PDB file of C-alpha atoms in Angstrom:
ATOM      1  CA  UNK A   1      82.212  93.628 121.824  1.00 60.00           C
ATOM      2  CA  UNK A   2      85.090  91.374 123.091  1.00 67.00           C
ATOM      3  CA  UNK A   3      85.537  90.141 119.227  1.00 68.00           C
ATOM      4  CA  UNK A   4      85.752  93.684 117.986  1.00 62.00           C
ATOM      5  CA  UNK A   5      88.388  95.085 120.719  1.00 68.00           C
ATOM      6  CA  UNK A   6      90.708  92.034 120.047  1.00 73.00           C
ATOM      7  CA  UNK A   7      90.241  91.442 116.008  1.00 62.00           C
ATOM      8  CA  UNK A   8      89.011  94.903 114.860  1.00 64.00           C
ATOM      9  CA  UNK A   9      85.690  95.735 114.585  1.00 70.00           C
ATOM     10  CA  UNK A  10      85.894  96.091 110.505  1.00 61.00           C
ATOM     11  CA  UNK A  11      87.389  92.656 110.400  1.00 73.00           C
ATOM     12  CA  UNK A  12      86.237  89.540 109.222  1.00 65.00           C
ATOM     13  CA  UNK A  13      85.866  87.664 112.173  1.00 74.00           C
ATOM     14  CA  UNK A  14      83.782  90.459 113.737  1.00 72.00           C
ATOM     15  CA  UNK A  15      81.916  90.720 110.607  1.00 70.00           C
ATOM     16  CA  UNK A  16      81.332  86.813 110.870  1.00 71.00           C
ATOM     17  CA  UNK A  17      79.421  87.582 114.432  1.00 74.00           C
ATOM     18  CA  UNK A  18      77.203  90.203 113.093  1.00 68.00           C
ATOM     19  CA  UNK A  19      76.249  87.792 110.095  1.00 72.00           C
ATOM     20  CA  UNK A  20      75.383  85.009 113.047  1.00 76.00           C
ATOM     21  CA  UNK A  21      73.144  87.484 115.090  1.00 67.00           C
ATOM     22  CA  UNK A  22      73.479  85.803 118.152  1.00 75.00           C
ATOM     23  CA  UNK A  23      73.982  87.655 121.322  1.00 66.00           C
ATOM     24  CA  UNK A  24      76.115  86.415 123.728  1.00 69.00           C
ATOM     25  CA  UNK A  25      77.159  87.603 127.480  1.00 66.00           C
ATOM     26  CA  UNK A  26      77.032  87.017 131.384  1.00 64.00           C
ATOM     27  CA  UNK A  27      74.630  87.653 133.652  1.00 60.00           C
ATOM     28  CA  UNK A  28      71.644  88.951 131.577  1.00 63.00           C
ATOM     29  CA  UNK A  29      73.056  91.887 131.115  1.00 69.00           C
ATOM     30  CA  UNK A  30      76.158  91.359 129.205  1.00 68.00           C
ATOM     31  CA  UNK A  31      73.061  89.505 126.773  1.00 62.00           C
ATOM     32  CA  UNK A  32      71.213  92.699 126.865  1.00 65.00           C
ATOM     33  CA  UNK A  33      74.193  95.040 125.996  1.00 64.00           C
ATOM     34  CA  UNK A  34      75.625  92.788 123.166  1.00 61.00           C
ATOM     35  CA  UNK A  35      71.753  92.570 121.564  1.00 65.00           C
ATOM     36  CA  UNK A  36      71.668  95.981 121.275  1.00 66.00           C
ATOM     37  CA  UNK A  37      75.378  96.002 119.904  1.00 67.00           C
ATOM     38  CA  UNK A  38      73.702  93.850 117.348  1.00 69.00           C
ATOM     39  CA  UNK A  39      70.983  95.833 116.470  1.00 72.00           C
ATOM     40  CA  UNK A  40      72.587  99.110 115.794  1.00 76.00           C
ATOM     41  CA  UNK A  41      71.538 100.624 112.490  1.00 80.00           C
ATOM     42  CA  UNK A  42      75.429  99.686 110.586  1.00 77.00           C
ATOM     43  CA  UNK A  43      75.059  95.869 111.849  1.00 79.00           C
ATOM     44  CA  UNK A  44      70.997  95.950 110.502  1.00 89.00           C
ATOM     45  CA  UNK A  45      72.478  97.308 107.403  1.00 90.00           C
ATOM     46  CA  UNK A  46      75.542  94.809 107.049  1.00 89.00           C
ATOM     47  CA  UNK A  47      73.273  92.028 107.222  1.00 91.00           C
ATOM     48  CA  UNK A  48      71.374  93.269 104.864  1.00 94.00           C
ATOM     49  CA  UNK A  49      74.004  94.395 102.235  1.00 94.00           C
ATOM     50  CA  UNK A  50      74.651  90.274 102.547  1.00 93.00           C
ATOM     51  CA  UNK A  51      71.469  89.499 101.819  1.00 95.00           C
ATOM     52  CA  UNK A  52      71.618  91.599  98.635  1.00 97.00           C
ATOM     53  CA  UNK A  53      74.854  90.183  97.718  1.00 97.00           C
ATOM     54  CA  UNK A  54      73.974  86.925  97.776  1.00 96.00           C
ATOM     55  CA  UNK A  55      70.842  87.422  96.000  1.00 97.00           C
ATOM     56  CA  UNK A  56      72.811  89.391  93.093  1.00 98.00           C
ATOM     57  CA  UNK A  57      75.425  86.446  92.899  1.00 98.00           C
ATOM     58  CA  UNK A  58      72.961  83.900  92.776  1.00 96.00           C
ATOM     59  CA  UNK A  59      71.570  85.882  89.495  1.00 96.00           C
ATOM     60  CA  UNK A  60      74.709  85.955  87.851  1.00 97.00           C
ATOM     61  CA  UNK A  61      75.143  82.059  88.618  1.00 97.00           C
ATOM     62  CA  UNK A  62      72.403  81.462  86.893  1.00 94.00           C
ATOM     63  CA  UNK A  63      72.838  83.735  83.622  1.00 94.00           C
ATOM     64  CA  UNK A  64      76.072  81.806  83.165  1.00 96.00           C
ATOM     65  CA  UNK A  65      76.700  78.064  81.820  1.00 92.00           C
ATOM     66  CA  UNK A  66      78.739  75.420  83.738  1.00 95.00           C
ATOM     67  CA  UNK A  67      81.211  75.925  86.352  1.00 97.00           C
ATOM     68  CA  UNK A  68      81.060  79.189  88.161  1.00 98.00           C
ATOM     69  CA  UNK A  69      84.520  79.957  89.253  1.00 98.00           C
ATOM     70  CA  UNK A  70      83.952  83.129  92.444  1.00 98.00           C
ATOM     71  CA  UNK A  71      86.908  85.391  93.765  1.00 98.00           C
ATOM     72  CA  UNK A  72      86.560  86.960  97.307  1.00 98.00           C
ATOM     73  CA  UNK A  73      89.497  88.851  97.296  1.00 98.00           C
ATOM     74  CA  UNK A  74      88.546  89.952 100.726  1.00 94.00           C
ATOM     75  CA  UNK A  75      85.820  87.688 102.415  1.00 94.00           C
ATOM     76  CA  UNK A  76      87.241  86.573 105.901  1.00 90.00           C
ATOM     77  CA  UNK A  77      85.784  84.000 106.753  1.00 92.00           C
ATOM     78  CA  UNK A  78      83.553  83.434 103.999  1.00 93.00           C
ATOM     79  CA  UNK A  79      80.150  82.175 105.754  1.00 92.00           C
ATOM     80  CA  UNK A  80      78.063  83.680 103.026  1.00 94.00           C
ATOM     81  CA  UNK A  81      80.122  81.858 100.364  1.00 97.00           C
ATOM     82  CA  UNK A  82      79.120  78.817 101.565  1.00 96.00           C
ATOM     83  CA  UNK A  83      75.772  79.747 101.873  1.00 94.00           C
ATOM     84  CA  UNK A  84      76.312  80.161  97.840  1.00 97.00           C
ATOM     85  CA  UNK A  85      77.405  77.191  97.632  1.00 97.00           C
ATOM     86  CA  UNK A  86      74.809  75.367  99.760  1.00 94.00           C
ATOM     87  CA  UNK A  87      72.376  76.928  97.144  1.00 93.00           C
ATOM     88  CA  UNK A  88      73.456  76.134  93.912  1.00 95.00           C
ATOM     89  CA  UNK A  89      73.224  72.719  92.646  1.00 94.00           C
ATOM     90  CA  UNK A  90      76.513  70.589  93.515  1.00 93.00           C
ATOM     91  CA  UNK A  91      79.667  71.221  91.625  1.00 95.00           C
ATOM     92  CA  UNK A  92      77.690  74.269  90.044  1.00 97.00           C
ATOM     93  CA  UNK A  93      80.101  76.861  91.982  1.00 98.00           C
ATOM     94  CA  UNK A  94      83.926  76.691  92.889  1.00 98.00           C
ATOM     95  CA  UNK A  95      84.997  79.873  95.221  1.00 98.00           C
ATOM     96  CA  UNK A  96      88.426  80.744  96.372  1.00 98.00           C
ATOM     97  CA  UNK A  97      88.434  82.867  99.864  1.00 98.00           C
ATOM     98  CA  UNK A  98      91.372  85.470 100.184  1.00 97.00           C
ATOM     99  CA  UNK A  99      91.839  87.698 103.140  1.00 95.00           C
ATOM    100  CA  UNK A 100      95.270  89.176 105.278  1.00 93.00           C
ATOM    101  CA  UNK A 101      93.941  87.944 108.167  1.00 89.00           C
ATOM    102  CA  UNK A 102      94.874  84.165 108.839  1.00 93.00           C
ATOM    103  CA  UNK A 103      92.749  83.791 112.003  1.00 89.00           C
ATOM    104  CA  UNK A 104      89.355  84.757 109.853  1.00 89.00           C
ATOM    105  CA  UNK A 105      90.414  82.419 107.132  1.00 95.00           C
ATOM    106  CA  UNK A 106      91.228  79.269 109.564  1.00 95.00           C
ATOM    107  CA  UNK A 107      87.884  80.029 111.183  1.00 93.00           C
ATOM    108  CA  UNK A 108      86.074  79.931 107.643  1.00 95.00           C
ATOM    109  CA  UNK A 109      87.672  76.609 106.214  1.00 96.00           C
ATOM    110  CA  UNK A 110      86.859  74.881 109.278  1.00 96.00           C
ATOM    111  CA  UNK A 111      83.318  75.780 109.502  1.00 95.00           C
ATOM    112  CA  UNK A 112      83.387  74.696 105.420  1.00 97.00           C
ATOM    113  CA  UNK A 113      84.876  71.205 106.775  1.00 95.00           C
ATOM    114  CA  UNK A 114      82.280  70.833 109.706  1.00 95.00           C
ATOM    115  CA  UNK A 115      79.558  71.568 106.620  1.00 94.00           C
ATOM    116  CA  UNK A 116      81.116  69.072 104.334  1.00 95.00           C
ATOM    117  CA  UNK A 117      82.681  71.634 101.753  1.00 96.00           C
ATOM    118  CA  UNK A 118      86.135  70.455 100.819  1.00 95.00           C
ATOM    119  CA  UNK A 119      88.743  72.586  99.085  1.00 95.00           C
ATOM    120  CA  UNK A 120      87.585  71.696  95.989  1.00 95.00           C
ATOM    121  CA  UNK A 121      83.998  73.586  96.601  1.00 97.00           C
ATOM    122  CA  UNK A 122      85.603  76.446  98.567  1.00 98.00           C
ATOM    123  CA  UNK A 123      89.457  77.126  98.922  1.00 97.00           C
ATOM    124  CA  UNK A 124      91.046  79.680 101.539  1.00 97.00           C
ATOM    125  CA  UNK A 125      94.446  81.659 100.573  1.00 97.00           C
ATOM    126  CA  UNK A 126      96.167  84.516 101.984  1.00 97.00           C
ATOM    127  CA  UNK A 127      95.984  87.687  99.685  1.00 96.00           C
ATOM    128  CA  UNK A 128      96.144  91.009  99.913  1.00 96.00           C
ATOM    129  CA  UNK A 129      93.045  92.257  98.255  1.00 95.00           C
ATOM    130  CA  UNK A 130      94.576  95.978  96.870  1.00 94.00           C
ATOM    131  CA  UNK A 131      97.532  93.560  95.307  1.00 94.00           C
ATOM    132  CA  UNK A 132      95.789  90.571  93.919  1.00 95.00           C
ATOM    133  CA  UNK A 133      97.705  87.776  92.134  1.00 96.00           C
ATOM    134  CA  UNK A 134      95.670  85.716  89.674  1.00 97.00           C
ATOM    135  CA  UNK A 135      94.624  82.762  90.985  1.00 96.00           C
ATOM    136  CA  UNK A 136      96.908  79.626  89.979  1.00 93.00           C
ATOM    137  CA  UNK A 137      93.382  77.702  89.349  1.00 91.00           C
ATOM    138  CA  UNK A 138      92.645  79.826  86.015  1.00 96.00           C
ATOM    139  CA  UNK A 139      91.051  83.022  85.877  1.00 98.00           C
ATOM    140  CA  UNK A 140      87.796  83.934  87.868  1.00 98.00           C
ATOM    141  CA  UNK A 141      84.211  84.427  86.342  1.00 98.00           C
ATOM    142  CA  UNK A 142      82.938  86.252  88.956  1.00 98.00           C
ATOM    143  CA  UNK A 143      84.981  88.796  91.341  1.00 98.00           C
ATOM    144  CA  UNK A 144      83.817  90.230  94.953  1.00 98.00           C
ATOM    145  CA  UNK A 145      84.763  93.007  96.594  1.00 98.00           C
ATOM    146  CA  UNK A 146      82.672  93.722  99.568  1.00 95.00           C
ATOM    147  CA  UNK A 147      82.895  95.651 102.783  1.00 90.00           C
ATOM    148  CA  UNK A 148      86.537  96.655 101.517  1.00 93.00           C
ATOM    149  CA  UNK A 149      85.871  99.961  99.283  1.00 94.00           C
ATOM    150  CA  UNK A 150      84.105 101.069 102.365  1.00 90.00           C
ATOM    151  CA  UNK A 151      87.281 101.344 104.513  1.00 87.00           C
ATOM    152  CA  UNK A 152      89.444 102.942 101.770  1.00 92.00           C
ATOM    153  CA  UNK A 153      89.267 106.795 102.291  1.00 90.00           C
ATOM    154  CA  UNK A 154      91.749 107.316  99.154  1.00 93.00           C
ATOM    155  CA  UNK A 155      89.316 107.236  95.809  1.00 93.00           C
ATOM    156  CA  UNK A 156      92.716 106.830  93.859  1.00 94.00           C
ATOM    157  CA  UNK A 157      93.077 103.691  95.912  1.00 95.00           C
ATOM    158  CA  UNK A 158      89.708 102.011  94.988  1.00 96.00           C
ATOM    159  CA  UNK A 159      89.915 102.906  91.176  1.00 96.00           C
ATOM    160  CA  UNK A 160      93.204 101.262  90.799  1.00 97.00           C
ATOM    161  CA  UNK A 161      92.113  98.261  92.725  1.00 97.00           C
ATOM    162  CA  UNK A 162      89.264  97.837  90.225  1.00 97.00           C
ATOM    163  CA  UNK A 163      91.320  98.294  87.075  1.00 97.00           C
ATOM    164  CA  UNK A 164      93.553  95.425  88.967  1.00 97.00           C
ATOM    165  CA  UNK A 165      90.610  93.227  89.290  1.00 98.00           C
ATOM    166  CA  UNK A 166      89.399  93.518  85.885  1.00 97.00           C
ATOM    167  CA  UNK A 167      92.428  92.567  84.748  1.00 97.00           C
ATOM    168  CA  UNK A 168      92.142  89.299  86.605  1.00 98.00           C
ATOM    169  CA  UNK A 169      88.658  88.074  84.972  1.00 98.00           C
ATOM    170  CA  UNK A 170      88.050  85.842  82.485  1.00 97.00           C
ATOM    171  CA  UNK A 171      86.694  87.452  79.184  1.00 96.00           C
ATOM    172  CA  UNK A 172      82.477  88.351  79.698  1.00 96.00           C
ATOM    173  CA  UNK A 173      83.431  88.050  83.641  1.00 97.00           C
ATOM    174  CA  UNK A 174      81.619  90.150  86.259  1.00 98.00           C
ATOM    175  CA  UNK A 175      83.182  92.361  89.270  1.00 98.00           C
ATOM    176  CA  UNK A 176      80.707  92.749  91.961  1.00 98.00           C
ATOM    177  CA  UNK A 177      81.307  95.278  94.667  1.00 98.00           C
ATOM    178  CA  UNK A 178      79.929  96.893  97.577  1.00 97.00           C
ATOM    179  CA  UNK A 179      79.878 100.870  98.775  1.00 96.00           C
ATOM    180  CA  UNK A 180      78.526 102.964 101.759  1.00 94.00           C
ATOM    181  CA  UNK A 181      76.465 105.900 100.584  1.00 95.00           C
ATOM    182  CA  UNK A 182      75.586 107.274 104.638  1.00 92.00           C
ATOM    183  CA  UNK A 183      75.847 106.292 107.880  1.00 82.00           C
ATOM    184  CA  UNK A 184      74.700 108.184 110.562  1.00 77.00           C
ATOM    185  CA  UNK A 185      76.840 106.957 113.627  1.00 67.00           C
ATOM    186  CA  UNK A 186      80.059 107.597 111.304  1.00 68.00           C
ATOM    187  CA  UNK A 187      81.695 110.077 113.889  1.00 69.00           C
ATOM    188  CA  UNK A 188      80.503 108.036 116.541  1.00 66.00           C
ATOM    189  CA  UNK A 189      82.561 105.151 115.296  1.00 69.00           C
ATOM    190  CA  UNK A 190      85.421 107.330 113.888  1.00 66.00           C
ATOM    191  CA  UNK A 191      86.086 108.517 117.923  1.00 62.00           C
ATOM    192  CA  UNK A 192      85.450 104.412 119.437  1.00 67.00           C
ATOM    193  CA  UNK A 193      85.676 101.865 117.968  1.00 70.00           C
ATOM    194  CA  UNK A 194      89.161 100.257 116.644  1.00 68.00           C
ATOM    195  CA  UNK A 195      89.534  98.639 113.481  1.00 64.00           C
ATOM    196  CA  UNK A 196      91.779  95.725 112.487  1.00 69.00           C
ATOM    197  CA  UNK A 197      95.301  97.765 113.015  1.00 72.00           C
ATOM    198  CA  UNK A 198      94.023  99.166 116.535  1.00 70.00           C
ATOM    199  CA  UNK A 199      93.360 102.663 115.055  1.00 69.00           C
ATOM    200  CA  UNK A 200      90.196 104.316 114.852  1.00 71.00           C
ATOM    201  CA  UNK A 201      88.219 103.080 112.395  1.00 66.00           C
ATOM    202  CA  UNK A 202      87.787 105.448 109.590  1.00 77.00           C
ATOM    203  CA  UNK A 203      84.825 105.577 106.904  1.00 76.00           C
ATOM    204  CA  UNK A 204      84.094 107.266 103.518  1.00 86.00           C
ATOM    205  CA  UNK A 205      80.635 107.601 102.253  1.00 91.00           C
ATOM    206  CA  UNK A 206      80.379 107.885  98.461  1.00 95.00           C
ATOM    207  CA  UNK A 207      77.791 108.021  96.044  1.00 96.00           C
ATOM    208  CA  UNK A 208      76.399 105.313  93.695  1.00 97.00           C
ATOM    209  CA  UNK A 209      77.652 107.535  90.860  1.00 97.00           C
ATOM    210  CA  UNK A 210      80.785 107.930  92.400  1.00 96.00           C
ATOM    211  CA  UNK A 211      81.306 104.135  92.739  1.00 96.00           C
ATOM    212  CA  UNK A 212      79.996 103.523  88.952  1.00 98.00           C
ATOM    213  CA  UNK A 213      82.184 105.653  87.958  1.00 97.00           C
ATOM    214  CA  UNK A 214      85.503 103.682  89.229  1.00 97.00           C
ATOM    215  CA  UNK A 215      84.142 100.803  87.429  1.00 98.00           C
ATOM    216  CA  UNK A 216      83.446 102.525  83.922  1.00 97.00           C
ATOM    217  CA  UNK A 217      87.203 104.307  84.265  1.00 97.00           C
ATOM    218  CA  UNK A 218      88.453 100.836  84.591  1.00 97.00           C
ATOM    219  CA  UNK A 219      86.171  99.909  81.332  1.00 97.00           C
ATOM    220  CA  UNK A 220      83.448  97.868  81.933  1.00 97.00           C
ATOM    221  CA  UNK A 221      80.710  98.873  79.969  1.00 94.00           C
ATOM    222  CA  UNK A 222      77.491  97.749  81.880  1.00 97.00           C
ATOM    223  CA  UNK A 223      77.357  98.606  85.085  1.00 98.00           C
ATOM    224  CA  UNK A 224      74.281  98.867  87.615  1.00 98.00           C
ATOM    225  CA  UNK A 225      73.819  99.373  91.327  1.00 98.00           C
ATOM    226  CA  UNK A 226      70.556  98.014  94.025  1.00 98.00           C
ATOM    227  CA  UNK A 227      70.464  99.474  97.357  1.00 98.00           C
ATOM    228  CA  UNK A 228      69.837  97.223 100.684  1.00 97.00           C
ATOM    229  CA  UNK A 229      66.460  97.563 102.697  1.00 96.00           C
ATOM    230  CA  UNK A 230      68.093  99.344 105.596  1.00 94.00           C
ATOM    231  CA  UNK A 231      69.668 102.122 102.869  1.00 94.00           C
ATOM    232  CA  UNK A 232      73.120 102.235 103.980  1.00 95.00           C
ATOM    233  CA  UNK A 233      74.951 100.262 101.653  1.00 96.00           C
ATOM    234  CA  UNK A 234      74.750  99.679  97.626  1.00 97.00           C
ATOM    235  CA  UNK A 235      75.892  96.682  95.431  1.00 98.00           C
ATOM    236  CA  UNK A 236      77.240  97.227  92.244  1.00 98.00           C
ATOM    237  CA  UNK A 237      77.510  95.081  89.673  1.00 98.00           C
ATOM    238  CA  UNK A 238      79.893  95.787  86.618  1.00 98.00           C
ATOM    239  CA  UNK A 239      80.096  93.280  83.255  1.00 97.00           C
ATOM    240  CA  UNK A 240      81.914  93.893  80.085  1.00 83.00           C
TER     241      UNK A 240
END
């Protein structure tokens, strides 16, 4: 709870914690409290939605030849792109991380030091995601977006953010994104709990359709979408 009140609670340090699942706290009941923090339906769901993501990356690793080059244009820390890494043979997968927030990004490169991931494997940058400058390495196979669309409540916003993105691939490469279809403590959290400028945090729920649809405005051609096991969140994956 301390980690959301002081970093946000839709930021990527907070988001890190969640992916950890570790309760923390004093005297047994600061334990108790932060396990059920921790196992409130959104967090169940997050973890999930990683679990999916990962599994969908790792696909479109494999249906490509050589060098993967990955884009997180907003991953925070970037724990679960190291887990990508960790899982694909060495040298198989090069990722840059990008976020605004410089604390989530420090904390990321030095857990990918303490794991023995130098900057050639992974690479942290500040960027802002809705503005993205190609990266100076060459041009991305594979783009991520995820837990960013969700915190967007202009639609306007999102499509021209993907029409940015797919801009930024390399020819034949992939955007992969992530939207909230429900969530039923969203007024709950819309009257608590702060995000990462110290307002209420604010969430849209749109449809799969819906978030096909920004990528076929922007023109990608094949586009498909998998739900998580908890049902809160889909992946979408968008080639052409």
């Amino acid at each position: 709870m301390r980690i959301g009140y002081r970093y946000g609670f839709d930021s990527g340090t907070m988001l890190d914690y969640v992916y950890v699942d570790k309760a923390h706290g004093w005297a047994g009941i600061g334990f108790v409290i932060d396990r059920v923090f921790l196992n409130a339906v959104g967090w169940r769901a997050i973890r999930a939605r990683r679990a999916l993501l990962l599994a969908t990356l790792d696909e479109e690793i494999v249906r490509r030849r050589g060098q993967v080059f990955v884009l997180d244009v907003a991953g925070g820390p970037g724990r679960y792109l190291q887990q990508l890494i960790a899982g694909q043979p060495e040298g198989r997968v090069r990722v840059e991380c990008r976020d605004l927030a410089e604390a989530g990004l420090r904390q990321g490169e030095l857990l990918a030091r303490a794991r023995g991931l130098g900057p050639e494997s992974i690479a942290y940058e500040v960027g802002d995601a809705l503005d993205p400058k190609a990266p100076t390495s060459g041009a991305p196979d594979v783009i991520v977006v995820s837990g960013l669309y969700e915190l967007l409540l202009d639609g306007a916003e999102i499509e021209k953010s993907v029409e940015r993105l797919r801009g930024l691939l390399a020819p034949g490469g992939t955007l992969v994104f992530t939207t909230q279809t429900r969530h039923p403590q969203l007024d709950f959290i819309a009257h608590v709990l702060p995000n990462r400028e110290g307002q209420l945090w604010e969430m849209r729920c749109r449809s799969v359709e819906e978030a096909e649809g920004w990528a076929r405005a922007a023109g990608f051609e094949e586009v498909e979408s998998s739900m998580e096991v908890v049902g809160l969140f889909a992946v979408s994956v968008a080639r052409g």
